[in-house]
Structures are given as structure tokens and as C-alpha cells.
Coordinates of C-alpha atoms in Angstrom, one line a residue:
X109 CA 120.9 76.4 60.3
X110 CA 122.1 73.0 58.5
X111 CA 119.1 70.9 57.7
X112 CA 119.5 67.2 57.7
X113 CA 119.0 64.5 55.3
X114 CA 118.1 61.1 56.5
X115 CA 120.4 58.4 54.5
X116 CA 117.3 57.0 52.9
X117 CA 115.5 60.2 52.3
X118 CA 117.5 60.7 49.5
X119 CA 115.1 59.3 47.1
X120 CA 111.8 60.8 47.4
X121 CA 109.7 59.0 45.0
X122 CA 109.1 55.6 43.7
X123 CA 107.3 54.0 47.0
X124 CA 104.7 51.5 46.4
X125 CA 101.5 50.4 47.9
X126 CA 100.4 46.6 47.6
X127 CA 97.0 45.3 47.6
X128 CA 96.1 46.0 51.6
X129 CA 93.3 45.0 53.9
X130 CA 91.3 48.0 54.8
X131 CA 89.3 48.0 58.0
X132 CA 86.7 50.8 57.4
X133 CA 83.6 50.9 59.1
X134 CA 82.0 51.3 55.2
X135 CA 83.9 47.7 53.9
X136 CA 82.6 44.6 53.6
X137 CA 81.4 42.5 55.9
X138 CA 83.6 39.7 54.9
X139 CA 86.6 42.4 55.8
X140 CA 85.1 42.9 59.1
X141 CA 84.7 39.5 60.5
X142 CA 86.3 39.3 64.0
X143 CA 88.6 35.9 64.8
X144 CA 87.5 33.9 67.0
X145 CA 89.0 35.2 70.1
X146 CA 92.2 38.1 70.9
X147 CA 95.7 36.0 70.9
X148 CA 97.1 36.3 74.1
X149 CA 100.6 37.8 74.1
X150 CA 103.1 36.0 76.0
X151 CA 104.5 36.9 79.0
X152 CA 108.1 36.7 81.1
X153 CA 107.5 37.2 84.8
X154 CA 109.7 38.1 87.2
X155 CA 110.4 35.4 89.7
X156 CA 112.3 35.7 93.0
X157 CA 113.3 39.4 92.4
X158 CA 114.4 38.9 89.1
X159 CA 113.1 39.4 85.7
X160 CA 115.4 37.7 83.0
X161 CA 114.2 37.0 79.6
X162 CA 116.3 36.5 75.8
X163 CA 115.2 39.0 73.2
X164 CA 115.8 38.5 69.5
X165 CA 115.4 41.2 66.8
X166 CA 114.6 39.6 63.5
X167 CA 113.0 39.6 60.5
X168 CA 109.5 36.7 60.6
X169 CA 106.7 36.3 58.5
X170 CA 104.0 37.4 60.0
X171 CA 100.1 37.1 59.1
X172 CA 98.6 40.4 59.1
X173 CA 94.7 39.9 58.2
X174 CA 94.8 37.8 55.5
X175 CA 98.0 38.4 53.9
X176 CA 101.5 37.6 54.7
X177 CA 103.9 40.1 55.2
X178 CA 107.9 40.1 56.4
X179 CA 108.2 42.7 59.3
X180 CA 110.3 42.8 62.2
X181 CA 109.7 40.9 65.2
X182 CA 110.7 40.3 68.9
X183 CA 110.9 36.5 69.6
X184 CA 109.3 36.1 66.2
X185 CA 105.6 37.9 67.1
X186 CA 104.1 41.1 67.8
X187 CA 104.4 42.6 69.8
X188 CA 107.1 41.0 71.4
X189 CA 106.9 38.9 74.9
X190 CA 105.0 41.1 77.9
X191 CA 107.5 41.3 80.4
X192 CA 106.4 42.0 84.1
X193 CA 108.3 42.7 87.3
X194 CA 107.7 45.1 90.0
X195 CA 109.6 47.1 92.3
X196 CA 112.4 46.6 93.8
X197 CA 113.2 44.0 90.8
X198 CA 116.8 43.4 89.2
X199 CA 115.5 43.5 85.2
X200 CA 118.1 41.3 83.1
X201 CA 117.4 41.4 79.0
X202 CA 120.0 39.4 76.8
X203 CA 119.2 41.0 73.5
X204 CA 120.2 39.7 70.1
X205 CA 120.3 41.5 66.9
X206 CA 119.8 39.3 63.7
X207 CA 118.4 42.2 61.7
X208 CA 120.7 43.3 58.8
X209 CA 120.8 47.0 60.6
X210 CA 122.2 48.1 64.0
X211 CA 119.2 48.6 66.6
X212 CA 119.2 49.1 70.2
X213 CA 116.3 49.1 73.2
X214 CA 114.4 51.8 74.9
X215 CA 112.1 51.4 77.9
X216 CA 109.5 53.9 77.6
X217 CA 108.3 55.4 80.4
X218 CA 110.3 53.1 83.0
X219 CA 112.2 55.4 85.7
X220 CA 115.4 54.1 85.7
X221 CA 119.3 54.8 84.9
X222 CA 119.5 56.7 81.4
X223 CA 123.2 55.6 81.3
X224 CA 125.6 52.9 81.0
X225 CA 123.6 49.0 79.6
X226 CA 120.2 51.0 80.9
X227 CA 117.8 52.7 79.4
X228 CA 121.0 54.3 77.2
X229 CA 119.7 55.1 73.6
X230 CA 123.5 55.9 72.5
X231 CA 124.1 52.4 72.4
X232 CA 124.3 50.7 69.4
X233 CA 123.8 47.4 68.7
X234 CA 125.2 45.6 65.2
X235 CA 123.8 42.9 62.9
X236 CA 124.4 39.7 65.0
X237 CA 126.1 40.9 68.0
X238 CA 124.2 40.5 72.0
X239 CA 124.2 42.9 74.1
X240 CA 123.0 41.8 78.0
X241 CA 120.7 44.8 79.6
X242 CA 120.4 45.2 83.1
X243 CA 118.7 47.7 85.4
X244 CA 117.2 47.7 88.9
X245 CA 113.3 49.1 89.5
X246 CA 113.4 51.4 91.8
X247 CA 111.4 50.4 95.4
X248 CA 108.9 53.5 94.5
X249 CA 108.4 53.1 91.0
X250 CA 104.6 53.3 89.8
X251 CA 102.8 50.6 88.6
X252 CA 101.7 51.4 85.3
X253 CA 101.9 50.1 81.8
X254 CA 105.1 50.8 79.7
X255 CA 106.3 49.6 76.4
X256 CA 109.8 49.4 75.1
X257 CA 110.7 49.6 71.4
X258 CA 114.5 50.4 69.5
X259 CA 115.8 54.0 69.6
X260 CA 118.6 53.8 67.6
X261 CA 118.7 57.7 66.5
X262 CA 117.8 58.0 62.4
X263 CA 116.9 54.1 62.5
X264 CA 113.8 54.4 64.3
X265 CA 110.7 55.2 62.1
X266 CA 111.5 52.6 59.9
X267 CA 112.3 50.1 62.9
X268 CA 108.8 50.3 64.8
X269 CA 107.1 50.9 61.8
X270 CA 108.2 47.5 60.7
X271 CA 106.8 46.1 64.2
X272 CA 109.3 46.2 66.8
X273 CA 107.8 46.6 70.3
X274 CA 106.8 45.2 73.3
X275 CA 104.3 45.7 76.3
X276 CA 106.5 46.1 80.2
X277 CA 104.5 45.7 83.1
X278 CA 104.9 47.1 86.5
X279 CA 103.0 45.4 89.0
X280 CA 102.2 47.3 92.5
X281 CA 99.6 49.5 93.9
X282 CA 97.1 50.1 91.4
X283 CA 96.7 46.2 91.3
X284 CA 95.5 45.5 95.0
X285 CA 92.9 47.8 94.7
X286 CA 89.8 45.2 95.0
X287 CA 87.6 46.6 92.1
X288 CA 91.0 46.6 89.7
X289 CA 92.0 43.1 91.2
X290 CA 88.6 42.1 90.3
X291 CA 88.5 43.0 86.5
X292 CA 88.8 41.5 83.8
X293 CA 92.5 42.2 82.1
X294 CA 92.8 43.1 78.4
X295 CA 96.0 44.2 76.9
X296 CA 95.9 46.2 73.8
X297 CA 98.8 47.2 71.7
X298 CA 97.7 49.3 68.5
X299 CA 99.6 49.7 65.8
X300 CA 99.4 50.4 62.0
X301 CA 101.2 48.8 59.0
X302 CA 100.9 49.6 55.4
X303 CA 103.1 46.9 53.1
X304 CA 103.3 46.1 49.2
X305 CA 102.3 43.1 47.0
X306 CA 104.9 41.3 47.8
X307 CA 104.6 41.4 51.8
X308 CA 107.1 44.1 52.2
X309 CA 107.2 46.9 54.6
X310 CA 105.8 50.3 51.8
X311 CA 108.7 52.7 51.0
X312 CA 107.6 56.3 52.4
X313 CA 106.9 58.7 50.0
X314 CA 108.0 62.3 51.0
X315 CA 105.0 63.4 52.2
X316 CA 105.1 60.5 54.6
X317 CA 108.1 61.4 55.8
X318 CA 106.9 65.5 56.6
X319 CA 103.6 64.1 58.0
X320 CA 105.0 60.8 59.6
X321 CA 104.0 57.7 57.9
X322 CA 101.3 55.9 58.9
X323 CA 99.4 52.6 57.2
X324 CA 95.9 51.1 56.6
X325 CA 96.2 48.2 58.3
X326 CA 95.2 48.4 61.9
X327 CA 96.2 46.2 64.1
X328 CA 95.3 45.1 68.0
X329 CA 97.9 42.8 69.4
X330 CA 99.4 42.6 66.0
X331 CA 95.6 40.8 64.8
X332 CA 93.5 42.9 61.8
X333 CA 90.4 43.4 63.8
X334 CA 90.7 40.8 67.2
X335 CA 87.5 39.8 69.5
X336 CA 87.7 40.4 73.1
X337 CA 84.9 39.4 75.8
X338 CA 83.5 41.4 78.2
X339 CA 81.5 40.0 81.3
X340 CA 77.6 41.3 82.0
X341 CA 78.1 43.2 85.4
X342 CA 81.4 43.1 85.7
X343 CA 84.6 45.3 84.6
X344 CA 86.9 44.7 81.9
X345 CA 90.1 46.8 82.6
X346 CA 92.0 47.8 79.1
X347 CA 95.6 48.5 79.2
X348 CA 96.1 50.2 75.5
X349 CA 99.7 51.3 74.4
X350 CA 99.6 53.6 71.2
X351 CA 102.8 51.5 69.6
X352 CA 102.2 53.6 65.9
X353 CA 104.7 55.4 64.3
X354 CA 102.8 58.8 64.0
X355 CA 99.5 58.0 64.1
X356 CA 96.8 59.2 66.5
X357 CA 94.2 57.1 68.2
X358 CA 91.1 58.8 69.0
X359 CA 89.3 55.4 69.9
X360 CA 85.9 55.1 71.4
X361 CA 83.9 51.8 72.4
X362 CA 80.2 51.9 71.0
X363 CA 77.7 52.5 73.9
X364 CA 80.2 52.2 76.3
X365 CA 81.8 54.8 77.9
X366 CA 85.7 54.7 79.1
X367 CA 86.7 55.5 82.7
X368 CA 90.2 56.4 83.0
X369 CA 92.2 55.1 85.9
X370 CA 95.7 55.7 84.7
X371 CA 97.6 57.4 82.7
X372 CA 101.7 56.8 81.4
X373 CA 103.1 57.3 84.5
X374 CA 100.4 55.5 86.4
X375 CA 97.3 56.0 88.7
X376 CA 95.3 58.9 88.8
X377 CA 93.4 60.2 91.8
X378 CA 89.9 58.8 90.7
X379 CA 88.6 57.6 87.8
X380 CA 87.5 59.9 85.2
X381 CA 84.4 59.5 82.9
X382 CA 85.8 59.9 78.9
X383 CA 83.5 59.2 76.0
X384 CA 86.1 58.7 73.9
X385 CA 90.2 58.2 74.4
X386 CA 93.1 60.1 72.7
X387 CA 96.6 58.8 72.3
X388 CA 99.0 60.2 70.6
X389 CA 102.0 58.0 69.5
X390 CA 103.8 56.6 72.3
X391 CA 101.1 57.3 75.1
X392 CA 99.4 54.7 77.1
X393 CA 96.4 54.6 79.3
X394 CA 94.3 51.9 81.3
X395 CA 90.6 52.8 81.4
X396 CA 87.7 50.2 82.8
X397 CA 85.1 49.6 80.7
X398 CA 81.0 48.5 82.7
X399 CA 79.6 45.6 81.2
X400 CA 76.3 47.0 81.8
X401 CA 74.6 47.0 77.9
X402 CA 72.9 44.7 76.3
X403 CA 74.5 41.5 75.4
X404 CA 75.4 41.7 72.0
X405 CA 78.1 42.6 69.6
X406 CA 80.2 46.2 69.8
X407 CA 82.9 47.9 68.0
X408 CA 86.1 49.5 69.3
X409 CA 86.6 52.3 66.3
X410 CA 89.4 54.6 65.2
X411 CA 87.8 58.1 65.0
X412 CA 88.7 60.4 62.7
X413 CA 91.6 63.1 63.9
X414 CA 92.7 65.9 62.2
X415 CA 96.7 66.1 63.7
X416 CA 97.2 69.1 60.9
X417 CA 100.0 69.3 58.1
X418 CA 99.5 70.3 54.7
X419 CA 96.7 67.9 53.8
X420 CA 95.1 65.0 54.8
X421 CA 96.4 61.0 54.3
X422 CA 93.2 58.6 52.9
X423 CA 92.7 56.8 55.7
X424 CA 96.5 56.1 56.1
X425 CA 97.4 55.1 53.0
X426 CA 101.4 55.5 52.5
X427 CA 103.8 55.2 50.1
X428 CA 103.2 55.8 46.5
X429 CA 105.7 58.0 45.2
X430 CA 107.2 61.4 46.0
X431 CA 103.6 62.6 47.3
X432 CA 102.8 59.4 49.4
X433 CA 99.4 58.6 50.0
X434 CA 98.3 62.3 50.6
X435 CA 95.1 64.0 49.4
X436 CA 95.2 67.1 49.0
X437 CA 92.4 68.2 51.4
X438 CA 92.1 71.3 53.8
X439 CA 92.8 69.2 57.1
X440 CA 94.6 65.8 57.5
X441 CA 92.0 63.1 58.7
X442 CA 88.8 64.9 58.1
X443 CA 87.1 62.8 55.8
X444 CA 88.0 59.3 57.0
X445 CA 86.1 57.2 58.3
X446 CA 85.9 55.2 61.5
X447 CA 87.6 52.3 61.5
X448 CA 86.9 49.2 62.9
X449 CA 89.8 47.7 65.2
X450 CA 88.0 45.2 67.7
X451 CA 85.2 43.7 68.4
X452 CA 83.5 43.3 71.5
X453 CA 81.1 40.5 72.9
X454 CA 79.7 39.8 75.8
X455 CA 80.1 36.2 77.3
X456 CA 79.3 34.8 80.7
X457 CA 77.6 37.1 83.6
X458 CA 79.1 37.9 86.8
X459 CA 76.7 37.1 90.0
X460 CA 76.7 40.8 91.5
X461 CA 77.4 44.1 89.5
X462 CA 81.1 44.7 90.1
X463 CA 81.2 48.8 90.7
X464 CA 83.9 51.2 89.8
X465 CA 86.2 52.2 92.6
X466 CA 85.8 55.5 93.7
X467 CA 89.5 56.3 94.9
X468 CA 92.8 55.1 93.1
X469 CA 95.9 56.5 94.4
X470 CA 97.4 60.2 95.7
X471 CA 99.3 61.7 93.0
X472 CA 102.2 64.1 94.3
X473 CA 102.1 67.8 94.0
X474 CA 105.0 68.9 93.2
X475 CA 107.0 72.0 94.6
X476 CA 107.6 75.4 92.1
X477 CA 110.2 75.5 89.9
X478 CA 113.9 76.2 89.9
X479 CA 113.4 77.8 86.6
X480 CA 111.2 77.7 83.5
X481 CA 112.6 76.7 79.7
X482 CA 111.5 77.5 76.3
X483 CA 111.5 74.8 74.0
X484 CA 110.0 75.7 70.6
X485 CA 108.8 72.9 68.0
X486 CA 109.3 73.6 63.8
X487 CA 110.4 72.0 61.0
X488 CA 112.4 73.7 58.1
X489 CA 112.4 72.0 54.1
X490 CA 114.7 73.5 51.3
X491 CA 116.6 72.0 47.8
X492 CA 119.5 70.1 49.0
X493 CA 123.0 70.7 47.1
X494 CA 121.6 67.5 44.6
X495 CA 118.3 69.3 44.0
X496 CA 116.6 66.6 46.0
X497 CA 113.9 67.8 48.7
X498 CA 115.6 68.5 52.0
X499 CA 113.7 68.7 55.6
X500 CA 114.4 69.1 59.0
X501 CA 112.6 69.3 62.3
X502 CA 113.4 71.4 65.1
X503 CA 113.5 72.0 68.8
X504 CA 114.5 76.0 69.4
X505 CA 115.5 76.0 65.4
X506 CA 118.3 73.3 65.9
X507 CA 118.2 69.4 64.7
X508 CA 119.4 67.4 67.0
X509 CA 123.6 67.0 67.7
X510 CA 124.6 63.7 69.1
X511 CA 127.7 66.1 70.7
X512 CA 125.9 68.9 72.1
X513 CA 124.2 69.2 75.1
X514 CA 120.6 71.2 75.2
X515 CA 119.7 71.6 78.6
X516 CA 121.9 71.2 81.7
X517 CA 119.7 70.6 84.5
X518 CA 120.5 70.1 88.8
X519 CA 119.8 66.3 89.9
X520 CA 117.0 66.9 92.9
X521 CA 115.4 70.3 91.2
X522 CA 112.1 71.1 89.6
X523 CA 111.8 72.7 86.6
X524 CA 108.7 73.8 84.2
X525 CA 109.4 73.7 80.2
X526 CA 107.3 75.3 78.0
X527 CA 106.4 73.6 75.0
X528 CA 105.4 75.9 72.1
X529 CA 103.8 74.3 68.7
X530 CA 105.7 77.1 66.3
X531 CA 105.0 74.8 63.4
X532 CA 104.3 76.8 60.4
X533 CA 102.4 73.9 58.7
X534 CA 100.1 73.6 61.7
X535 CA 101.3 70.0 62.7
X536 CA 100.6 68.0 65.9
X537 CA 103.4 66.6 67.6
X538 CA 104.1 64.1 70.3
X539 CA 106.8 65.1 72.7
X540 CA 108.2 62.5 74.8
X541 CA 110.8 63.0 77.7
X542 CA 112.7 59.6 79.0
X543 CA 113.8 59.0 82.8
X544 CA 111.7 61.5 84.6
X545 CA 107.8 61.5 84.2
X546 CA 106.2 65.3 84.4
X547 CA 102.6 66.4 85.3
X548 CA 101.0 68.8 82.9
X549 CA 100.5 72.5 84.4
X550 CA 98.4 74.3 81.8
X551 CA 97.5 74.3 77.7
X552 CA 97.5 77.7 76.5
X553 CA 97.6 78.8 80.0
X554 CA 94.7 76.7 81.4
X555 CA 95.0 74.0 83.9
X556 CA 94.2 70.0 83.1
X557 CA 91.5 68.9 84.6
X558 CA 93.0 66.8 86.7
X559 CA 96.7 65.6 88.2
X560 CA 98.2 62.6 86.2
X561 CA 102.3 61.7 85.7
X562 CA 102.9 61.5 82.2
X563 CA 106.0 61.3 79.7
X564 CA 104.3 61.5 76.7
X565 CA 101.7 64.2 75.1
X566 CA 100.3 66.2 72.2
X567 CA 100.9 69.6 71.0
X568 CA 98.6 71.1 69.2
X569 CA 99.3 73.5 66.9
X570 CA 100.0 77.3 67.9
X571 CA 99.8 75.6 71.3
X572 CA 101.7 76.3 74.7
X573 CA 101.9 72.9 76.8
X574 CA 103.6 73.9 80.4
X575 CA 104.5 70.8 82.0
X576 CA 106.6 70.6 86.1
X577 CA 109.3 68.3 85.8
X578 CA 111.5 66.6 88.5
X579 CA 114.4 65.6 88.3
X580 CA 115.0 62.6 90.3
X581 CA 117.5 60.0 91.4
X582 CA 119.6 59.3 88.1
X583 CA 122.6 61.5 86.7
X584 CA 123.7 61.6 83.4
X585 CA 122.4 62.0 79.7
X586 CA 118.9 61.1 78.4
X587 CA 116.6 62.6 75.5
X588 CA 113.1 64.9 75.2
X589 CA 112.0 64.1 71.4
X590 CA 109.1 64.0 69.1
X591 CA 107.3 60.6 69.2
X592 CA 106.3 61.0 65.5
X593 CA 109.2 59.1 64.9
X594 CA 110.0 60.2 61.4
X595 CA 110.4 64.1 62.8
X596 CA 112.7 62.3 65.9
X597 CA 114.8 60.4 62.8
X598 CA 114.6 64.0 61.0
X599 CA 115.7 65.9 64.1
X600 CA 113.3 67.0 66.8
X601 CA 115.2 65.3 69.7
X602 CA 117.4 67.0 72.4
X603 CA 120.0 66.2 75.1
X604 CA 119.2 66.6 78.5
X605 CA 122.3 66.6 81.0
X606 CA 121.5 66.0 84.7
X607 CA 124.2 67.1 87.2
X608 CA 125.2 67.1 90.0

């Protein structure tokens, strides 16, 4: 087994962390005061049957609380422009790299061609060169909330940790139903950044790398701590993308609780009472939140999760030499506090109580299996031939090979994978399939709770995710990988073939 090293792994120590804004529950007050109002994001719509928008990948200054910091940007913000068709739509994206690296574009979640100027990851695109996207939605696909980002293979940690990413909308079904129509739409795109003193991105320390870096500045809509309204009697649907790196949101709204209506891949049969939401990097979900308390002031927090590894990072903090920001504690997240990443007001009243729906939409059963794969999750370290720290990750003991192939499968077939957590550190991870969305069929060999399309999810560790995927309309190559995007850089990504 050949374990890789990243090109800029090679140096292990030296990272730095700047003066940051924390956003603990326990900080000041003068840290925690909300702006006035959330920024909306801007937004291309498709028009006529055609969506058609310029993207630029660059380098902009960029406030973040209330220090500066250079990052990289779509159209100069973040996240970059929403962009919203829906089915049936021809999807036309002239995208323009002026970032000093080759970087390409991925369109998470979205069921379309893997191949050719689609959703193909094996496309490279250099320092100022275009390259024009174009893809048809299919006349069935889902609404839902998706997100694209760059997936240029050993360039992508770095890349969305330094802000790249943007919110895709399918509009359709979900929408016309009259409780959704009548809410109240928030988008929230959460994401972390840690940088230095001088505004710059913080180098990853090793540890950072093995546990996948994550920062202490917590962002909504690319704002430190943003306010958004919710109306008395009415609903406020939240459409939240977990656009992190490696970090895990376990968010929860004070007093209020969340019901979920949709999940990746879209609806869900009915909504689903949750105290408290989970997303592991990469997920989305759209819950609806009752404006039924007491006017007054709330706060959207970032719980405390404990994703494993061989410690614990202080509250996120990255980057300061070859040990990064870890404590050495028994379990990673256990003493952090919450933190604060929105607030929430109440403005206005609505003249009736809006209620919650009590139906969404049918989600599909699916048929058996064809066949049923093994995919095991790991990681491997040892001294490198310049004594220098080496690591890997693994799927079934391999890093990933741009030339081979993993997994052949049958265009129009069923199969079930089995995921299995093998991780000797005890480490979460965050697998992520593109083109085809799967339904979870048991954790450890009990069923969900209920049916949902997904295409990203956790693995706990020493745990056995069995999920039913099928194969549908699209032949060629595409990719199953960890969305802890340092272990994807470092290796945990496969090839999946789909034949004829």
C-alpha cells in the first residue's frame, strides 16, 4: 500500500493563527451583537427554459466580522450568486478562473451527466482560462436545495476552505405546496474560516490535516453572527447547506423546535419533529420553523459534537504548527461550547396561525438489489522517505487512482453498498456519492426512521451504514468520496463506472 503525500503536506509545522473573532456563547456581548439584518445572496434565475449566468473564481477581500480577510470568492462574495432553475431547464455556466491555481466546478447533489462539460470533476481548469458548462435538468428531477463548490482532486480542502461555494436551487413540487408557498424563505449557508493577522487564509498544521481543518469563525451567508426575522403565527422555512470543510453542525434554534421537510435529495413524506439538526459537511436540509414563542430575541447555536480522532480541536481553532490547534482531550468537541451563529427576532404578525402541512411528497421505494458491495473507510500514517509525517486515507485499504476504476456498475440496476467506519482512530466521516442519490437502509443493521433521498451522510465510528442505490439515466464515470475534504485531498475517493 503506497500512502500519499499531498504537495503541500510536506511541511507540517509552522502554521499560524491571527488574532480571530470568536463567537462563543461565553464572549462578550460586544462579540455577539447581531447586524442589523441577514444580507441577501444574490440570485440568477432561469428565464424562458434557460438558466445562464458568468462565474468568476478570484481572490476578494472580504469582511469577516470585523476583520478583513483575502479568501476566495465567486463573483467577488460568499457564497457565490444563488442560481435557480427547474426542470426541464438547459443550465449554461461560463466559468472564469483568475485564481493563481487550476480549479474546476461540482454540482452537489444535482442529477445530471457525470461526463463530458457536466458535472465532470476530471476537468481541470487553469489560472485565467474559461471554461463554458452546460447541462440539461432532467424533467423529473427533485426540487431540493443543492450547492456546488470546486472538486479539483488534491486542490479541494484548501479551495472551499478559502470560501468557494454557492447555493443551486431546484424549483418544483415541494414549492406549490400551500403551507411551503406560504412561508417565509431563509437561505443559510454555514461555513467556518480560521485566518492570520494579516487576513490570510491559516496554514493547516498536521493535525488539521488528520482531523480536517476547521476554523473559529462561523459564518451564515458568509456574515459573523447575521439576524433573520421570523413572523408571530406564521412559518419561516430554512434552507441550510453545511458548506464547511470538515466540520459538523449540530445546530438547534432556542425554544423552537425544527420540523424537517426535506432532506439532500428533496422532500420527505411528512414532516418530522427534530429538536436539534445534524449536518455533516456537505449535507443540506430544509426544516420549518413555528413562530409561535414569545416575541423576543433567540439564538441559532452550534452544539457541541464529538466527530472522534485523537483529540479534540478548541472550539476550531487551526493552524499553529505541526500539532494544529488540537487539545489533547479524550474526545474531539467535548468541551466546547455552543456557539452563537444567528440571531433570531420576531417582527410583524401574520393575521391567522399559518399550520404545518401534514403531507409533503411520496418518496419511491425502491426494488432489491442486484448485488451488495463492501466499501471499508481507514486512514494509514507512517515516516515518508524525508522523515516527514506521511498519511493517507482509504476506501477498501487503497487511496484513490485517477486510472483505476473501483466499482463497475449496470446503468438501470440497484445496488446496496455497505459502508463500514474501520477507522482505527475512531473518526467520523462524510461520504458523499455524485450523480445518483440513495436512500439509507439500516445503521448497524437498524432501519431510519423514515424514507428520505440523500447523497450525503455520516459514519460513525465502528459503524455499518447500508444505503440502496439506483443507478439511473447517465453512463460514464463519477466519484463516492469523503466530504471531509482534507481525507478526499488525502485519498478517500473512488471511481464509479456505470455501463451499459
Amino acid at each position: 500500500m503506497n500512502l500519499i503525500n499531498r504537495r503541500k503536506f510536506l511541511i507540517l509545522s509552522g502554521g499560524v493563527t491571527g488574532s480571530v473573532l470568536l463567537t462563543h456563547c461565553q464572549t462578550s456581548p460586544a462579540l455577539l451583537l447581531p447586524i442589523e439584518q441577514t444580507t441577501a445572496i444574490s440570485s440568477t434565475t432561469s428565464n424562458n427554459g434557460l438558466l445562464e449566468v458568468a462565474l468568476e473564481a478570484r481572490s476578494s477581500l472580504i469582511n469577516l466580522g470585523r476583520q478583513q480577510a483575502h479568501l476566495m470568492t465567486y463573483n467577488g462574495s460568499i457564497p457565490g450568486p444563488r442560481l435557480e432553475a427547474k426542470p426541464g431547464d438547459r443550465v449554461r455556466i461560463r466559468f472564469t478562473n483568475k485564481l493563481s491555481e487550476p480549479t474546476n466546478l461540482h454540482y452537489h447533489g444535482l442529477h445530471i451527466p457525470p461526463m463530458e462539460n457536466a458535472d465532470n470533476i476530471f476537468l481541470s481548469v487553469p489560472p485565467n482560462e474559461t471554461l463554458t458548462y452546460e447541462f440539461t435538468l432532467p424533467q423529473n428531477h427533485p426540487a431540493g436545495t443543492f450547492y456546488y463548490h470546486p472538486h479539483l482532486h488534491e486542490f479541494v480542502a484548501e479551495q472551499v476552505f478559502g470560501g468557494l461555494g454557492g447555493i443551486f436551487v431546484v424549483r418544483g413540487e415541494l414549492d406549490k405546496i400551500p403551507e411551503i408557498e406560504a412561508a417565509k424563505e431563509e437561505f443559510l449557508f454555514i461555513k467556518d474560516f480560521a485566518v492570520d493577522a494579516n487576513g490570510q487564509i491559516s496554514t493547516p498544521g498536521h493535525m488539521d490535516l488528520m482531523q480536517g481543518r476547521e476554523g473559529n469563525i462561523l459564518t451564515v451567508n458568509g456574515q459573523v453572527n447575521p439576524n433573520f426575522s421570523l413572523v408571530a403565527g406564521g412559518l419561516s422555512r430554512l434552507r441550510i447547506v453545511n458548506a464547511s470543510t470538515s466540520r459538523f453542525y449540530r445546530l438547534q434554534l432556542e425554544n423552537h423546535p425544527f420540523f424537517l421537510i426535506a432532506t439532500d435529495g428533496g422532500a420527505i413524506t411528512e414532516p418530522v419533529e427534530l429538536p436539534e439538526l445534524l449536518l455533516s459537511p456537505g449535507e443540506r436540509a430544509e426544516v420549518l420553523v413555528q413562530g409561535n414563542r414569545s416575541p423576543g430575541e433567540y439564538r441559532l447555536l452550534s452544539l457541541p459534537y464529538d466527530r472522534g480522532g485523537m483529540g479534540m480541536m478548541g472550539g476550531g481553532m487551526m493552524g499553529s504548527g505541526m500539532m494544529g490547534g488540537m487539545y489533547h482531550g479524550n474526545s474531539r468537541g467535548s468541551t466546547q461550547a455552543p456557539q452563537v451563529i444567528a440571531t433570531v427576532t420576531y417582527q410583524g404578525a401574520n393575521p391567522t396561525t399559518l399550520p404545518l402541512p401534514q403531507t409533503l411528497l411520496p418518496v419511491q421505494s425502491l426494488p432489491q438489489p442486484i448485488t451488495t458491495r463492501r466499501i471499508e473507510m481507514s486512514m494509514s500514517m507512517g515516516m515518508g522517505r524525508g522523515m516527514g509525517m506521511q498519511m493517507a486515507f482509504l476506501f477498501n485499504g487503497q487511496v484513490f487512482d485517477m486510472n483505476r476504476v473501483d466499482a463497475e456498475v449496470k446503468l438501470g440496476t440497484v445496488e446496496d453498498w455497505e459502508l463500514v467506519n474501520v477507522d482505527p482512530d475512531g473518526m467520523e466521516h462524510s461520504f458523499h456519492l455524485h450523480t445518483n442519490p440513495f436512500q439509507v437502509v439500516s445503521r448497524n443493521g437498524q432501519p431510519d426512521a423514515y424514507r428520505a433521498w440523500e447523497d450525503t451522510l455520516r459514519v460513525r465510528a465502528n459503524e455499518t451504514v447500508r444505503i440502496r442505490i439506483p443507478f439511473l439515466d447517465y453512463l460514464g464515470k463519477t466519484v463516492y468520496h469523503c466530504h471531509v475534504l482534507d481525507h478526499e485531498d488525502l485519498g478517500m475517493m473512488g471511481i464509479v463506472e456505470i455501463q451499459k
